[in-house]
CSV table of C-alpha atoms in Angstrom, one decimal:
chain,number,residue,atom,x,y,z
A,3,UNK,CA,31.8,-62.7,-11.5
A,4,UNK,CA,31.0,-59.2,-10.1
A,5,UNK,CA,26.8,-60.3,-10.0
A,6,UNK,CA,25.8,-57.5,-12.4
A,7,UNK,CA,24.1,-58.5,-16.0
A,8,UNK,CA,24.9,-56.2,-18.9
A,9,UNK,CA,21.6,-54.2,-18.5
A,10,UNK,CA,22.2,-53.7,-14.7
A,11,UNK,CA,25.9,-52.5,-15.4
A,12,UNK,CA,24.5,-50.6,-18.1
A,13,UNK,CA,22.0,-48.6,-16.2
A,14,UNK,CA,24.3,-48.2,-13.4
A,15,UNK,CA,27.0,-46.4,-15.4
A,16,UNK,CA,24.0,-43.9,-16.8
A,17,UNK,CA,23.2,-42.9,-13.5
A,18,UNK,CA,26.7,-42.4,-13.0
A,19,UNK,CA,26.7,-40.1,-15.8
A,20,UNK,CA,23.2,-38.3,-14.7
A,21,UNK,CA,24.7,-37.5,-11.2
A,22,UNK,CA,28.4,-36.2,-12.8
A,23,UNK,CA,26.3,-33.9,-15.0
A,24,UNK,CA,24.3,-32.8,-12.4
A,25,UNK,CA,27.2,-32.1,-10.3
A,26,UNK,CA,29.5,-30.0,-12.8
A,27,UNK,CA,26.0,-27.9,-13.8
A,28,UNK,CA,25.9,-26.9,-10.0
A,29,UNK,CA,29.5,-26.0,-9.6
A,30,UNK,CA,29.7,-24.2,-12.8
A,31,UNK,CA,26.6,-22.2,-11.6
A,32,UNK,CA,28.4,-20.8,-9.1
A,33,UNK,CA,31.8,-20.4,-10.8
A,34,UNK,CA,30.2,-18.9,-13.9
A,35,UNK,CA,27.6,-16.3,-12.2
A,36,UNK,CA,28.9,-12.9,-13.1
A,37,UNK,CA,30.2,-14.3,-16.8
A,38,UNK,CA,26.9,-15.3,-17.5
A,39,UNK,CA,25.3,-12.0,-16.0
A,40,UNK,CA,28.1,-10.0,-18.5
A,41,UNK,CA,26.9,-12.2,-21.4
A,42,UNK,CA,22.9,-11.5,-20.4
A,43,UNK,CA,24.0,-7.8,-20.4
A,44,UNK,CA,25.5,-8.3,-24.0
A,45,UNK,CA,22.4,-10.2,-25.2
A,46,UNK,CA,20.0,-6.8,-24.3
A,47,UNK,CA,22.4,-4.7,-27.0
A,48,UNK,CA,23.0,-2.5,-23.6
A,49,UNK,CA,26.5,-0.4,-23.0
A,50,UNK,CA,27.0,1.3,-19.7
A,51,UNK,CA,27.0,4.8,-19.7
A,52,UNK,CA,29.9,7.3,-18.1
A,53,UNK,CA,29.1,7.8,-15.0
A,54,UNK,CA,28.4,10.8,-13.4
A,55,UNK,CA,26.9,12.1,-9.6
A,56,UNK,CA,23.9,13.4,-9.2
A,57,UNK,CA,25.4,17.0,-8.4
A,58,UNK,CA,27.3,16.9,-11.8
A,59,UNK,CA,24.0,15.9,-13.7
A,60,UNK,CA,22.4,18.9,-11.5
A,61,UNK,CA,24.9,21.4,-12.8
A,62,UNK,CA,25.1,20.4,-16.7
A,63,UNK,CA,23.6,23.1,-18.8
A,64,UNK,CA,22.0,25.4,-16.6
A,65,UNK,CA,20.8,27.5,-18.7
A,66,UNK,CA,19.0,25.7,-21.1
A,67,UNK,CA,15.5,26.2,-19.9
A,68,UNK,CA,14.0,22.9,-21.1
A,69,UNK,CA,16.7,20.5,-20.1
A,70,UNK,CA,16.4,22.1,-16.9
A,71,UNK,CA,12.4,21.6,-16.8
A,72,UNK,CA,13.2,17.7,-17.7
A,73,UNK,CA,15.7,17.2,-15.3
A,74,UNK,CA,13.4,18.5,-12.7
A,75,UNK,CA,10.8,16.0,-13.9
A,76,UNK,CA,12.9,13.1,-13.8
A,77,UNK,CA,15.2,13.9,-10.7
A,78,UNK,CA,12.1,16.4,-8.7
A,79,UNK,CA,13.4,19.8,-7.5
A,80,UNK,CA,14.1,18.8,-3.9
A,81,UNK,CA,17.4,16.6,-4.0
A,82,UNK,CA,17.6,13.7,-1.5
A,83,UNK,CA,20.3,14.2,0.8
A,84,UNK,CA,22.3,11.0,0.8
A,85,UNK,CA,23.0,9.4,4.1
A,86,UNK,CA,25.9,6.8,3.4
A,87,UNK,CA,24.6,4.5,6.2
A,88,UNK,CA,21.6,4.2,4.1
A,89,UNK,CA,22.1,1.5,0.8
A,90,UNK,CA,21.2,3.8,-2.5
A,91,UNK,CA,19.0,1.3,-4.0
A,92,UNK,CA,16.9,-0.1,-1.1
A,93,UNK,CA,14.5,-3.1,-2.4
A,94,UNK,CA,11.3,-3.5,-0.7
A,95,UNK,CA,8.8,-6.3,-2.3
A,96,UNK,CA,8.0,-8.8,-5.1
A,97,UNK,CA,4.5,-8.9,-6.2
A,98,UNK,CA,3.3,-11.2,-8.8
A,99,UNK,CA,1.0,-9.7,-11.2
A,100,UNK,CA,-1.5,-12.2,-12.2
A,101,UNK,CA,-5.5,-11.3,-13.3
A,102,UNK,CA,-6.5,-14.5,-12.0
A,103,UNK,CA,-5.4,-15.3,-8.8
A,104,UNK,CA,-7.5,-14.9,-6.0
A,105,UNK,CA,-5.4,-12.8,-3.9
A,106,UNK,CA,-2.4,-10.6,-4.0
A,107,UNK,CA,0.8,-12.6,-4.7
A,108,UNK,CA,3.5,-10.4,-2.5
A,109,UNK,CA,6.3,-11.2,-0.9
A,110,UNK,CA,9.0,-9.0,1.6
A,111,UNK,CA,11.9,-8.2,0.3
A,112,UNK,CA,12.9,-5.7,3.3
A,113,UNK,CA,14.8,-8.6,5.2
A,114,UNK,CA,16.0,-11.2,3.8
A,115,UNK,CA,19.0,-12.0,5.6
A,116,UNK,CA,17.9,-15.4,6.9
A,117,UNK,CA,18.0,-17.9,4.1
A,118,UNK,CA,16.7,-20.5,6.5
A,119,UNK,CA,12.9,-19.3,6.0
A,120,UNK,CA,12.8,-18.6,2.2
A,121,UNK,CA,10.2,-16.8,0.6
A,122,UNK,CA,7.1,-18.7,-1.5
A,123,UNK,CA,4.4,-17.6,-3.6
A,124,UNK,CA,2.3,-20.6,-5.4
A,125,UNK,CA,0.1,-20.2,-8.5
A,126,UNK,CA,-1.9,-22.2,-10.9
A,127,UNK,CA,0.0,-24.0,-14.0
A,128,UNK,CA,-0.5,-22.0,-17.1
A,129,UNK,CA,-1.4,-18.4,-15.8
A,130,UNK,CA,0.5,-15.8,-17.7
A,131,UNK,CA,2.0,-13.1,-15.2
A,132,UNK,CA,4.5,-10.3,-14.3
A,133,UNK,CA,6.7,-9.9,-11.7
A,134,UNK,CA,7.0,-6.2,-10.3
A,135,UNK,CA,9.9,-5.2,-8.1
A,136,UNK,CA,9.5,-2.0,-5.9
A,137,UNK,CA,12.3,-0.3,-4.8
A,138,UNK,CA,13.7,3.0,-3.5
A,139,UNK,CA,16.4,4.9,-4.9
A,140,UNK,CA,18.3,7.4,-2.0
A,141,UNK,CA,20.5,9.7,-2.8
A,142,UNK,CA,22.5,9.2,-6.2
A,143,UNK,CA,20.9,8.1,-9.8
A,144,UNK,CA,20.9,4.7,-9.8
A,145,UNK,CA,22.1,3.8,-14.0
A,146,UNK,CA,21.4,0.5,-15.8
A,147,UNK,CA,18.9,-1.4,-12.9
A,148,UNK,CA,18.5,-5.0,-14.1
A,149,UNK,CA,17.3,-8.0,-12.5
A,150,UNK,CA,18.6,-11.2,-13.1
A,151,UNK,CA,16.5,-14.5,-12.2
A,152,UNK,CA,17.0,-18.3,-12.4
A,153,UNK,CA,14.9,-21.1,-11.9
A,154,UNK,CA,15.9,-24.4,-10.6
A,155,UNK,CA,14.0,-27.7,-10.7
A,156,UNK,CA,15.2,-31.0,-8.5
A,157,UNK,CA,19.2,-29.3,-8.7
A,158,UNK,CA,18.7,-28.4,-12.5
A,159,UNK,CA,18.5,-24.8,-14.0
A,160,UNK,CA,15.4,-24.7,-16.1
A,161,UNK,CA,15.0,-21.2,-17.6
A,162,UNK,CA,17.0,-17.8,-16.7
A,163,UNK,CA,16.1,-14.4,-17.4
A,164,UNK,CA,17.1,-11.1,-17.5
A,165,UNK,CA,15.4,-8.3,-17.2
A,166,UNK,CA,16.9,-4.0,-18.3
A,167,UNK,CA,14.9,-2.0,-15.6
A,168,UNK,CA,16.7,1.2,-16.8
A,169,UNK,CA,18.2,4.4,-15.1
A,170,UNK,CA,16.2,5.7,-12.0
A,171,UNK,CA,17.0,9.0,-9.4
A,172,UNK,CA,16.8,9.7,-6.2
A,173,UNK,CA,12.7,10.2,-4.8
A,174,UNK,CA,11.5,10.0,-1.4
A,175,UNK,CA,8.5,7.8,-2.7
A,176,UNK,CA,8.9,3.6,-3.8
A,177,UNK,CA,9.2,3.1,-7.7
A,178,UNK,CA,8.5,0.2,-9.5
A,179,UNK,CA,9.8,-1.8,-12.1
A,180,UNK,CA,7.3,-4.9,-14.0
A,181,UNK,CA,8.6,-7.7,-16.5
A,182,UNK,CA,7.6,-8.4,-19.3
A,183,UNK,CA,4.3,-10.9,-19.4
A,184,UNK,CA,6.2,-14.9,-18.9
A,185,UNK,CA,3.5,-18.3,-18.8
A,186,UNK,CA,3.5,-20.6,-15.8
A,187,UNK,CA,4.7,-24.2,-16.7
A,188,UNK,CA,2.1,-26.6,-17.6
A,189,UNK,CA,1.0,-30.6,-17.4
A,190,UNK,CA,1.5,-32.8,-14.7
A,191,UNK,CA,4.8,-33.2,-15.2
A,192,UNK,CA,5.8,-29.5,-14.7
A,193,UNK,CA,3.8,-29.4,-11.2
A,194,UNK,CA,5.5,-28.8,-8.3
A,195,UNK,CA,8.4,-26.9,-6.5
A,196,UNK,CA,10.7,-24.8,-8.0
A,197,UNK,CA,13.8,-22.7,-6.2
A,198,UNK,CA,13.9,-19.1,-8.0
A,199,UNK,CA,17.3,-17.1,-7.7
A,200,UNK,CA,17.0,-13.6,-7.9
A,201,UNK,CA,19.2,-10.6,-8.1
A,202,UNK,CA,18.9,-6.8,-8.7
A,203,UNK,CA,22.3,-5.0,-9.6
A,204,UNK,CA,23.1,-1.9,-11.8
A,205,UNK,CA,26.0,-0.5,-14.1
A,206,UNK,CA,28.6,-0.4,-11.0
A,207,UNK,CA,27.9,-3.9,-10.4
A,208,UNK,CA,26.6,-3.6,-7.2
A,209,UNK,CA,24.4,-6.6,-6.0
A,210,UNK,CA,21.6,-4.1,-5.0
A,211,UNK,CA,19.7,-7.0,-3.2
A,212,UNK,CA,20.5,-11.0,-4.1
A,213,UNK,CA,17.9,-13.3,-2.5
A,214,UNK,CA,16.0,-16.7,-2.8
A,215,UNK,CA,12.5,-18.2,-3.0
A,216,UNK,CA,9.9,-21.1,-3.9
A,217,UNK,CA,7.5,-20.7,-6.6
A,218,UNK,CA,5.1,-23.7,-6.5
A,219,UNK,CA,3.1,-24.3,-9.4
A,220,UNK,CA,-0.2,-26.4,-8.6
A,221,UNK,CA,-3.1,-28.2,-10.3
A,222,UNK,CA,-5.4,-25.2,-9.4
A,223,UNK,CA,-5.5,-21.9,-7.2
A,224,UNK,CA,-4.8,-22.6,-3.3
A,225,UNK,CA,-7.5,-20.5,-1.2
């Protein structure tokens, strides 16, 4: 007839099947990005606030000594002039935080425009670690900072997180936000390379910086 035996059929039609569901999990990826961000959002119990300028914040109760004195503490008495050629929430670097590794794990987040040469950082299975994201905030408060980050393995989506940074103002010096601690993958069988996709936006649902990288996970440390 057609040549095949029932096993070879068999296990043809499975891979068939493998490779469809491969295929709709990447396409609905894409298609169901910012539902799945709203969702995450919904998960961390969070509800955007009204917003309001930093001017307005500036001018609320002005005479109430101690909101006055916090205000200062939080926002600094020198207010940041904003220069609208200048992105308010400017991302500078990734570090990962791990006791063990033998060097500093950080990577440059101040251009990223060329996809071609991606990012990497490589670690040892089973570490525990944080990420820390430095930024710069320029001009205007900056409400509801969260960073949003999935991993892929071979195509396939293996673990997303996200991550509420919180409400940041304007300062002429870097700030930081650090996860909480997460576990590299362990065995043999988790080994290898995996593509990371990560993305900072806030309350207005601006994309303050979207970008890609490789974490490799190895048998030991690489000097």
């Amino acid at each position: 007839m057609l040549g095949l035996d029932v096993c070879e059929f068999g296990g043809q039609v499975l891979e068939l099947l493998w490779l469809t569901m491969c295929y709709r999990g990447i396409l609905a990826d894409k298609k169901d990005l910012y539902i799945e961000e709203e969702e995450d959002d919904r998960n961390l119990g969070y509800t955007a606030p009204v917003q309001k300028s930093l001017e307005e914040i500036q001018a609320l109760d002005k005479d109430d000594e101690s909101l006055v004195k916090y205000k200062q503490t939080l926002l600094g008495k020198a207010t940041l002039l904003a220069d609208p050629s200048v992105q308010n929430v400017q991302v500078t670097r990734l570090t990962l935080l791990c006791d063990e590794a033998p060097r500093p794990l950080t990577m440059d987040l101040t251009e990223v425009s060329d996809q071609k040469d991606k990012k990497s950082i490589s670690i040892k299975e089973g570490v525990t670690f944080r990420l820390q994201i430095d930024f710069k905030v320029n001009g205007e408060i900056v409400s509801g900072l969260r960073y949003h980050h999935k991993m892929f393995r071979k195509g396939i989506m293996v673990d997303k997180q996200t991550y509420m940074a919180g409400s940041f103002g304007p300062k002429e010096a870097e700030q930081e936000f650090i996860t909480p601690v997460d576990e590299a993958a362990n065995g043999v069988m988790n080994r290898g390379h995996y593509q990371v996709k990560s993305c900072l936006k806030d309350d207005d649902k601006n994309v303050n910086l979207s970008w890609e990288w490789s974490l490799e996970i190895n048998k030991d440390w690489i000097e």
